[in-house]
Short mmCIF file of N, CA and C in Angstrom, two decimals:
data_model
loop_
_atom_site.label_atom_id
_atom_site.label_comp_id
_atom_site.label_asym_id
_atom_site.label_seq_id
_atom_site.Cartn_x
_atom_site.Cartn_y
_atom_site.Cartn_z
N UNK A 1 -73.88 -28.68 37.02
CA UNK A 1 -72.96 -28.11 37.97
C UNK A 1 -73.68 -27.10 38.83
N UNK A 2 -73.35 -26.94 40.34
CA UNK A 2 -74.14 -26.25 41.08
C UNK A 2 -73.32 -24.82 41.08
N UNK A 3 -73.48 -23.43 41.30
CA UNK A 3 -73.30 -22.54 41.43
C UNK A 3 -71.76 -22.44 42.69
N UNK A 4 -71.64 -23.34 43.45
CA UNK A 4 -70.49 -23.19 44.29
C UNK A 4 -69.36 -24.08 43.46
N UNK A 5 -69.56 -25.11 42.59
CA UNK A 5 -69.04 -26.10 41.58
C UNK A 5 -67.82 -24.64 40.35
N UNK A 6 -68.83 -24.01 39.93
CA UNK A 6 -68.84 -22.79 38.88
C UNK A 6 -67.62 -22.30 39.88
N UNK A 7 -68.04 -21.15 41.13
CA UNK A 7 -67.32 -20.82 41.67
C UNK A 7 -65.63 -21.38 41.86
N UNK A 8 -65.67 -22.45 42.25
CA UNK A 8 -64.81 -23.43 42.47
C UNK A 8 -63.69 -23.63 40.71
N UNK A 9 -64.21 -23.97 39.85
CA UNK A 9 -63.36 -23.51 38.88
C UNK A 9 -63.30 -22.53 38.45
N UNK A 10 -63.90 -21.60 38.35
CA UNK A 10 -63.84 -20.69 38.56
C UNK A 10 -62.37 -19.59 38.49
N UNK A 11 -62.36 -19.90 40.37
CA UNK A 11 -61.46 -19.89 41.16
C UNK A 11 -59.79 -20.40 40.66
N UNK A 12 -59.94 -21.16 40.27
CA UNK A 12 -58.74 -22.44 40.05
C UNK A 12 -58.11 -22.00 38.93
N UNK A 13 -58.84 -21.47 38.01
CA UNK A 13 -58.54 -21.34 35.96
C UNK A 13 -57.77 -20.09 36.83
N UNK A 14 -58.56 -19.13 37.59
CA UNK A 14 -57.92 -17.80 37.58
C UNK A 14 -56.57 -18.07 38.43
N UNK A 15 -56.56 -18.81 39.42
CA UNK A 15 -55.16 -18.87 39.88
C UNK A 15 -54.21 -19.50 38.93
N UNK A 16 -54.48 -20.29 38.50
CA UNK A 16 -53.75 -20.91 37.02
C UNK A 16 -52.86 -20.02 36.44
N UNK A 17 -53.88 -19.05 35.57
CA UNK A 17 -53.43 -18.03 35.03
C UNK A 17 -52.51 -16.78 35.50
N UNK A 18 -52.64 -16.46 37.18
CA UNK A 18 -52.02 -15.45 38.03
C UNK A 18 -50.82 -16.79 38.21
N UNK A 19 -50.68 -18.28 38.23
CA UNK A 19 -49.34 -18.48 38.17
C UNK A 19 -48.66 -18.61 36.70
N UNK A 20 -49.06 -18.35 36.23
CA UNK A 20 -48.75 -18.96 34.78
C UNK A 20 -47.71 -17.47 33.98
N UNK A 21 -48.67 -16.27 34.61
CA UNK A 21 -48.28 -15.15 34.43
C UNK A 21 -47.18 -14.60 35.26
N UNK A 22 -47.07 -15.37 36.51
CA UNK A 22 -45.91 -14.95 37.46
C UNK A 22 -44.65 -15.49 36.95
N UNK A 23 -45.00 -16.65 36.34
CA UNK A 23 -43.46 -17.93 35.90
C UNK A 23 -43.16 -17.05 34.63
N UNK A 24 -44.20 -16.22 33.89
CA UNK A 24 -43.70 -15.69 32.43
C UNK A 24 -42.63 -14.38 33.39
N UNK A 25 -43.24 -13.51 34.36
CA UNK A 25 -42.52 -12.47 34.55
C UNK A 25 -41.48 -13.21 34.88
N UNK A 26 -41.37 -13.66 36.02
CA UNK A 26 -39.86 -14.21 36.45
C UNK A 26 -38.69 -14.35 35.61
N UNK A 27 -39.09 -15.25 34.59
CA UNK A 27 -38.54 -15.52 33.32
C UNK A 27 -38.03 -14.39 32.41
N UNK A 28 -38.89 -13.12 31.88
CA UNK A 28 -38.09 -12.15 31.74
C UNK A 28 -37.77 -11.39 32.64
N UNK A 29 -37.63 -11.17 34.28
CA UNK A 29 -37.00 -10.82 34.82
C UNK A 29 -35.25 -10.97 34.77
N UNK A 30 -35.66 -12.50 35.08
CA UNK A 30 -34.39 -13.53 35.11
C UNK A 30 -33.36 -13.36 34.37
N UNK A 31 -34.30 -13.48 32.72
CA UNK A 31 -33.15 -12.91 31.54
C UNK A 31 -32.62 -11.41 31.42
N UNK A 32 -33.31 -10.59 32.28
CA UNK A 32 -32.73 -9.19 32.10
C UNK A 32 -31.61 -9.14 33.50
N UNK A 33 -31.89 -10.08 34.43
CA UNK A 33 -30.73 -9.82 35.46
C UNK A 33 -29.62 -10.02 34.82
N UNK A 34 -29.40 -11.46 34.27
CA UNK A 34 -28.04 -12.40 33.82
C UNK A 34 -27.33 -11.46 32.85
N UNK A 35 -26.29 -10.87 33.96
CA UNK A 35 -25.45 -10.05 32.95
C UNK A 35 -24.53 -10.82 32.17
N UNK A 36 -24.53 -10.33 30.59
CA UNK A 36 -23.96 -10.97 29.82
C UNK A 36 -22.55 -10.71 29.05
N UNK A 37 -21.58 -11.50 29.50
CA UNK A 37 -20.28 -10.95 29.61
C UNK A 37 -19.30 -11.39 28.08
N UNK A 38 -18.32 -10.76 27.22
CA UNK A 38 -18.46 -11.48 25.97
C UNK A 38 -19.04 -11.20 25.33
N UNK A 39 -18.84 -12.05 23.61
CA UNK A 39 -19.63 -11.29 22.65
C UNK A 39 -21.20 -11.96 22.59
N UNK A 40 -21.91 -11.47 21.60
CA UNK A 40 -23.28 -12.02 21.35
C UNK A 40 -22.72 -13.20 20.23
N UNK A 41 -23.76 -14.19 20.28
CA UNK A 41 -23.08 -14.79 18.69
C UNK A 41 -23.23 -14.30 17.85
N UNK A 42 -24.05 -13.31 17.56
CA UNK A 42 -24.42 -12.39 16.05
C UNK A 42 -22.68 -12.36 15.98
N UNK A 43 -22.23 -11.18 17.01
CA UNK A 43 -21.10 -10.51 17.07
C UNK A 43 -20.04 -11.42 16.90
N UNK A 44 -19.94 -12.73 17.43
CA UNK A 44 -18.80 -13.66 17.18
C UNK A 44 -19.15 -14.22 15.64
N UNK A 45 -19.85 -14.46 15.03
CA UNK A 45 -19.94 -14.89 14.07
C UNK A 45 -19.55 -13.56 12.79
N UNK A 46 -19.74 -12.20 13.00
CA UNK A 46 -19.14 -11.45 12.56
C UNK A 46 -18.09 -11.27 12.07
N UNK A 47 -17.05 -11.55 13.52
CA UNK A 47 -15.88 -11.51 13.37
C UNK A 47 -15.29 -12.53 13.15
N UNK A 48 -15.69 -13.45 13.30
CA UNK A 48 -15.11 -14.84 12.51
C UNK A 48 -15.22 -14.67 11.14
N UNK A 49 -16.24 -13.97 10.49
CA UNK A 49 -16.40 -14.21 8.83
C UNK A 49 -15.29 -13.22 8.46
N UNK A 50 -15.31 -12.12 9.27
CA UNK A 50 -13.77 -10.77 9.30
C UNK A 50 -12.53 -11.27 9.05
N UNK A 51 -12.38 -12.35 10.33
CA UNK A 51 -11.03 -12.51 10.21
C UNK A 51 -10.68 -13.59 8.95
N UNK A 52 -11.46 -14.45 8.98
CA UNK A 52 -11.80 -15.45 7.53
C UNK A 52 -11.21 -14.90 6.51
N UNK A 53 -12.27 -13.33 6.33
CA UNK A 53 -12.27 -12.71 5.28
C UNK A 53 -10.62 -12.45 4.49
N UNK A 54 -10.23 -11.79 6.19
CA UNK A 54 -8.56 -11.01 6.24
C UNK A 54 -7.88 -12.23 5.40
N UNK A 55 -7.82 -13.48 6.22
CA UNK A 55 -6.83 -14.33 6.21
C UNK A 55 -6.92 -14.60 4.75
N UNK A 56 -8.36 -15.16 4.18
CA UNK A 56 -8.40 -15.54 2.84
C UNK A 56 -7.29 -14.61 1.75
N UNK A 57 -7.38 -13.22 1.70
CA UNK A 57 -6.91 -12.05 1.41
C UNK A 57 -5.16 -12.13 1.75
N UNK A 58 -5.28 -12.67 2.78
CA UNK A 58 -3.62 -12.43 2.96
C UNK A 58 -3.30 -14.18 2.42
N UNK A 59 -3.88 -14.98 2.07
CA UNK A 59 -3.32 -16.31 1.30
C UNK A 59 -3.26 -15.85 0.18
N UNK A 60 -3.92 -15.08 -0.31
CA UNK A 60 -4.23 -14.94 -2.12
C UNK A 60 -2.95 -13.90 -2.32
N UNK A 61 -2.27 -13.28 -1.12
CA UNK A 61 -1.08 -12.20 -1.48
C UNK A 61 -0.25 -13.54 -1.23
N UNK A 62 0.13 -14.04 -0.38
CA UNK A 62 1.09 -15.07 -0.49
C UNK A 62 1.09 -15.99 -1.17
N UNK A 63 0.00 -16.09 -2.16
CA UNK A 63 0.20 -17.39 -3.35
C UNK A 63 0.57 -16.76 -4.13
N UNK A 64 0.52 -15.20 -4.38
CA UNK A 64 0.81 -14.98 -5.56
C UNK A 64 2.56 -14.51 -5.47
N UNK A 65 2.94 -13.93 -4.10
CA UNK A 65 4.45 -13.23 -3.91
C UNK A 65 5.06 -15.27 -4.25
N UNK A 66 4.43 -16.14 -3.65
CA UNK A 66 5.10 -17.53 -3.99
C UNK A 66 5.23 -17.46 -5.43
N UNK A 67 4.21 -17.67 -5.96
CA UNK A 67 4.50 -18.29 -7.28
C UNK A 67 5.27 -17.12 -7.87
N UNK A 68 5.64 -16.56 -7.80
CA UNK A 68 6.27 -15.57 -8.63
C UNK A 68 7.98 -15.45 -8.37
N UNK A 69 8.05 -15.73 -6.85
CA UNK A 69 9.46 -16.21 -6.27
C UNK A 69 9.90 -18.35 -6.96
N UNK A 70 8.94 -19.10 -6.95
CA UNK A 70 9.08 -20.01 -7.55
C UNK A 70 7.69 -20.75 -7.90
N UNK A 71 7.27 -21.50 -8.71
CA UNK A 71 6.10 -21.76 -9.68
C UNK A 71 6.09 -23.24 -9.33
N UNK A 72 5.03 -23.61 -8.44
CA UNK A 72 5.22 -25.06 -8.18
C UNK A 72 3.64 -25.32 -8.01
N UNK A 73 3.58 -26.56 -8.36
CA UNK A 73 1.82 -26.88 -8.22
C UNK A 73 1.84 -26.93 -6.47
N UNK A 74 2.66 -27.38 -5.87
CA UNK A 74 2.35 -27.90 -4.34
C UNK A 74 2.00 -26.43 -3.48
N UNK A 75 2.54 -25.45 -4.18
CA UNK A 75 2.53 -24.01 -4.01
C UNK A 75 1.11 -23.47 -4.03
N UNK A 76 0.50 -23.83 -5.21
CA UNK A 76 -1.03 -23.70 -5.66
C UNK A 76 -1.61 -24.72 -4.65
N UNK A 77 -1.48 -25.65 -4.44
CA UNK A 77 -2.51 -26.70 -3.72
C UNK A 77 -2.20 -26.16 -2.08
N UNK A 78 -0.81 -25.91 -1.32
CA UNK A 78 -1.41 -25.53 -0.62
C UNK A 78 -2.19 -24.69 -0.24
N UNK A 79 -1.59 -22.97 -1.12
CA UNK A 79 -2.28 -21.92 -0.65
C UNK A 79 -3.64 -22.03 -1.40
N UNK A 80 -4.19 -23.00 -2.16
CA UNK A 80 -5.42 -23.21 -2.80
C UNK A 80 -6.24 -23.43 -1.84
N UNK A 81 -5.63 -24.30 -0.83
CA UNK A 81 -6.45 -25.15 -0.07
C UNK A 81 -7.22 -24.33 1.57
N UNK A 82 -5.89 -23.73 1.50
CA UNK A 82 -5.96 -22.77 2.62
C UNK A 82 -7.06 -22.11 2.27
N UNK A 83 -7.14 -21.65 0.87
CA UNK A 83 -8.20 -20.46 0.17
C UNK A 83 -9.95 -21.02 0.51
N UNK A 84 -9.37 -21.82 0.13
CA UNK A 84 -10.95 -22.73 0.33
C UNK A 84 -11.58 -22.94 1.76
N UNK A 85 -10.78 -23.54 2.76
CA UNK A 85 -10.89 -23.80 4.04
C UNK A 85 -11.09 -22.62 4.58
N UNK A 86 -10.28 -21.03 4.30
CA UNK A 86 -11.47 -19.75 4.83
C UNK A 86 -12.53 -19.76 3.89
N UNK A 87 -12.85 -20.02 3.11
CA UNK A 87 -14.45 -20.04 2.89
C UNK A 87 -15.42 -20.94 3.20
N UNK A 88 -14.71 -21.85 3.48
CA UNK A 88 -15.32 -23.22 4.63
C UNK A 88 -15.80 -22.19 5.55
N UNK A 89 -14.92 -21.85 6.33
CA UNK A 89 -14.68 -20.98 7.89
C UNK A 89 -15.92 -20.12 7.78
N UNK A 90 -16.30 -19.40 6.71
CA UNK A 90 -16.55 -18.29 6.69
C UNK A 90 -18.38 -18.59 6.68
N UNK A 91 -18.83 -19.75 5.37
CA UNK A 91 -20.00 -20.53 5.81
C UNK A 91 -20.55 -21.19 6.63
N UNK A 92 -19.73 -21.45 7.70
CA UNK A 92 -19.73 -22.01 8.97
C UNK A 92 -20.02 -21.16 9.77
N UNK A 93 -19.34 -20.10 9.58
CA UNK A 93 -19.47 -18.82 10.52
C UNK A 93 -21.12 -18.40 10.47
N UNK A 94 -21.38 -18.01 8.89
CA UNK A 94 -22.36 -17.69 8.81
C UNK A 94 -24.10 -18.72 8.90
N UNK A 95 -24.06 -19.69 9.18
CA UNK A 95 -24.42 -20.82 10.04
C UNK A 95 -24.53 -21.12 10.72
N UNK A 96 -23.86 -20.34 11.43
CA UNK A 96 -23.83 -20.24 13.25
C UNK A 96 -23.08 -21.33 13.92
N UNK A 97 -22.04 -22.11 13.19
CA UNK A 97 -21.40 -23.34 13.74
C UNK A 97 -19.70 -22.59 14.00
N UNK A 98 -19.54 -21.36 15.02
CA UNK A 98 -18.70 -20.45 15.23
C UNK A 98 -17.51 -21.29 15.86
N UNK A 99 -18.08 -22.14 16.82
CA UNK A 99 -16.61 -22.52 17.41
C UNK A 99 -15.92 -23.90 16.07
N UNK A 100 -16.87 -24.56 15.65
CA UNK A 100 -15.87 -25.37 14.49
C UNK A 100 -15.36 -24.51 13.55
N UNK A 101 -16.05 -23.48 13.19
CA UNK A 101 -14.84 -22.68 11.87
C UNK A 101 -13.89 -22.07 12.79
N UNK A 102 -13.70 -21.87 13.63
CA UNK A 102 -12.55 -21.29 14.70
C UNK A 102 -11.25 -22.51 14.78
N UNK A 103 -11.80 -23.52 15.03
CA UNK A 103 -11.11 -24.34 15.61
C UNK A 103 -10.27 -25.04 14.14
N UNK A 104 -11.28 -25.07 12.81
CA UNK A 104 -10.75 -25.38 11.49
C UNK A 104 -10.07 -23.80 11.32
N UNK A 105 -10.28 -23.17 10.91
CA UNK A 105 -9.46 -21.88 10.77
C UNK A 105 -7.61 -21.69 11.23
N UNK A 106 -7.90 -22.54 12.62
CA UNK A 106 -6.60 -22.33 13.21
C UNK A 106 -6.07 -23.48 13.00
N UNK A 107 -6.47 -24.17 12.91
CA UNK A 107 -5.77 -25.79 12.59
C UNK A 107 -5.14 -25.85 11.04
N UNK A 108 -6.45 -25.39 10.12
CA UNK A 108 -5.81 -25.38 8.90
C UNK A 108 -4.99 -24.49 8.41
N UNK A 109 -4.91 -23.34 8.83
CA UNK A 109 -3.89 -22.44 8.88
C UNK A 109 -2.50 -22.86 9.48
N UNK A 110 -2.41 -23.19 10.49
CA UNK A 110 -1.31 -23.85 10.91
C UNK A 110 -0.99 -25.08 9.97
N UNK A 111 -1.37 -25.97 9.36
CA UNK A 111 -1.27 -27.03 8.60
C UNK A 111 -0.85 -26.35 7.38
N UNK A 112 -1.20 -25.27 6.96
CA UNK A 112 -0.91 -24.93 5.72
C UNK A 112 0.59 -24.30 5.80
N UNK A 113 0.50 -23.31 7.40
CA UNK A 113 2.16 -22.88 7.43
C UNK A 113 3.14 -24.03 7.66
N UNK A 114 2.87 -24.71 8.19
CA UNK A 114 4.19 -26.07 8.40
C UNK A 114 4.03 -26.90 7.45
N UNK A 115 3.26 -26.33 6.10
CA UNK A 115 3.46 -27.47 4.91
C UNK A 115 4.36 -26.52 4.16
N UNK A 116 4.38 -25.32 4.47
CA UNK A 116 4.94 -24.41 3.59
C UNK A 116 6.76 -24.01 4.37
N UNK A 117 6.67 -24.51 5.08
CA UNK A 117 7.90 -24.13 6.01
C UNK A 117 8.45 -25.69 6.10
N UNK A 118 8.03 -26.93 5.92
CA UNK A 118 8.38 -28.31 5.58
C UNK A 118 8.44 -28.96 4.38
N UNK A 119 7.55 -28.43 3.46
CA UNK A 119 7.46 -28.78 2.34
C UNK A 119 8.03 -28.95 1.18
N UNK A 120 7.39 -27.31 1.28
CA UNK A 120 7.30 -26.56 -0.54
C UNK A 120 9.49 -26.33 -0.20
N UNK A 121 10.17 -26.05 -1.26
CA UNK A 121 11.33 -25.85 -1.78
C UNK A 121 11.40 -24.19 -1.34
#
């Protein structure tokens, strides 16, 4: 290689690198403009395992004010089931799969009140 050859890549590697380094700034530029509106998912997944938590807590008071007002297995299976499905919710949550335990959370909750308001005696 001749000495203007050298030069010549040289030349080229270093502009390479002055673009290579411009596309990295941009990039965290970019991400520090995009204001971010809403929670973080850390933060949604938080409060999904919270409210999980609540709800689980408030089935285990209503299985027990049930069975004590009347003693029925369908009584146990639903609010059993409910029990389980927030801890579904709650491993999901913590998994980072936030919008399906949301979407099971509210579904099975609702399924569990209109089994209990159709159902149970």
């Amino acid at each position: 290689m001749s000495a203007s050859d050298q030069d010549t890549t040289a030349a080229g590697a270093q502009e390479a690198a002055e673009a290579s380094e411009a596309d990295e700034s941009m990039e965290e530029t970019s991400g520090e403009e995009a204001p971010t509106s809403g929670l973080t998912p850390k933060q949604a997944r938080r409060l999904r395992v919270a409210a999980a938590s609540v709800l689980l807590v408030a089935m285990a008071v209503v299985l027990v004010v049930r069975l004590a007002s009347r003693t029925s297995v369908l009584v146990v299976g639903v609010y059993g089931l409910a029990m389980i499905l927030c801890g579904i919710v709650i491993e999901l949550s913590r998994n980072g799969r936030t919008r399906l335990a949301t979407w099971l959370l509210v579904g099975g909750l609702a399924a569990a009140l209109a089994f209990d308001w159709l159902i149970l005696p």
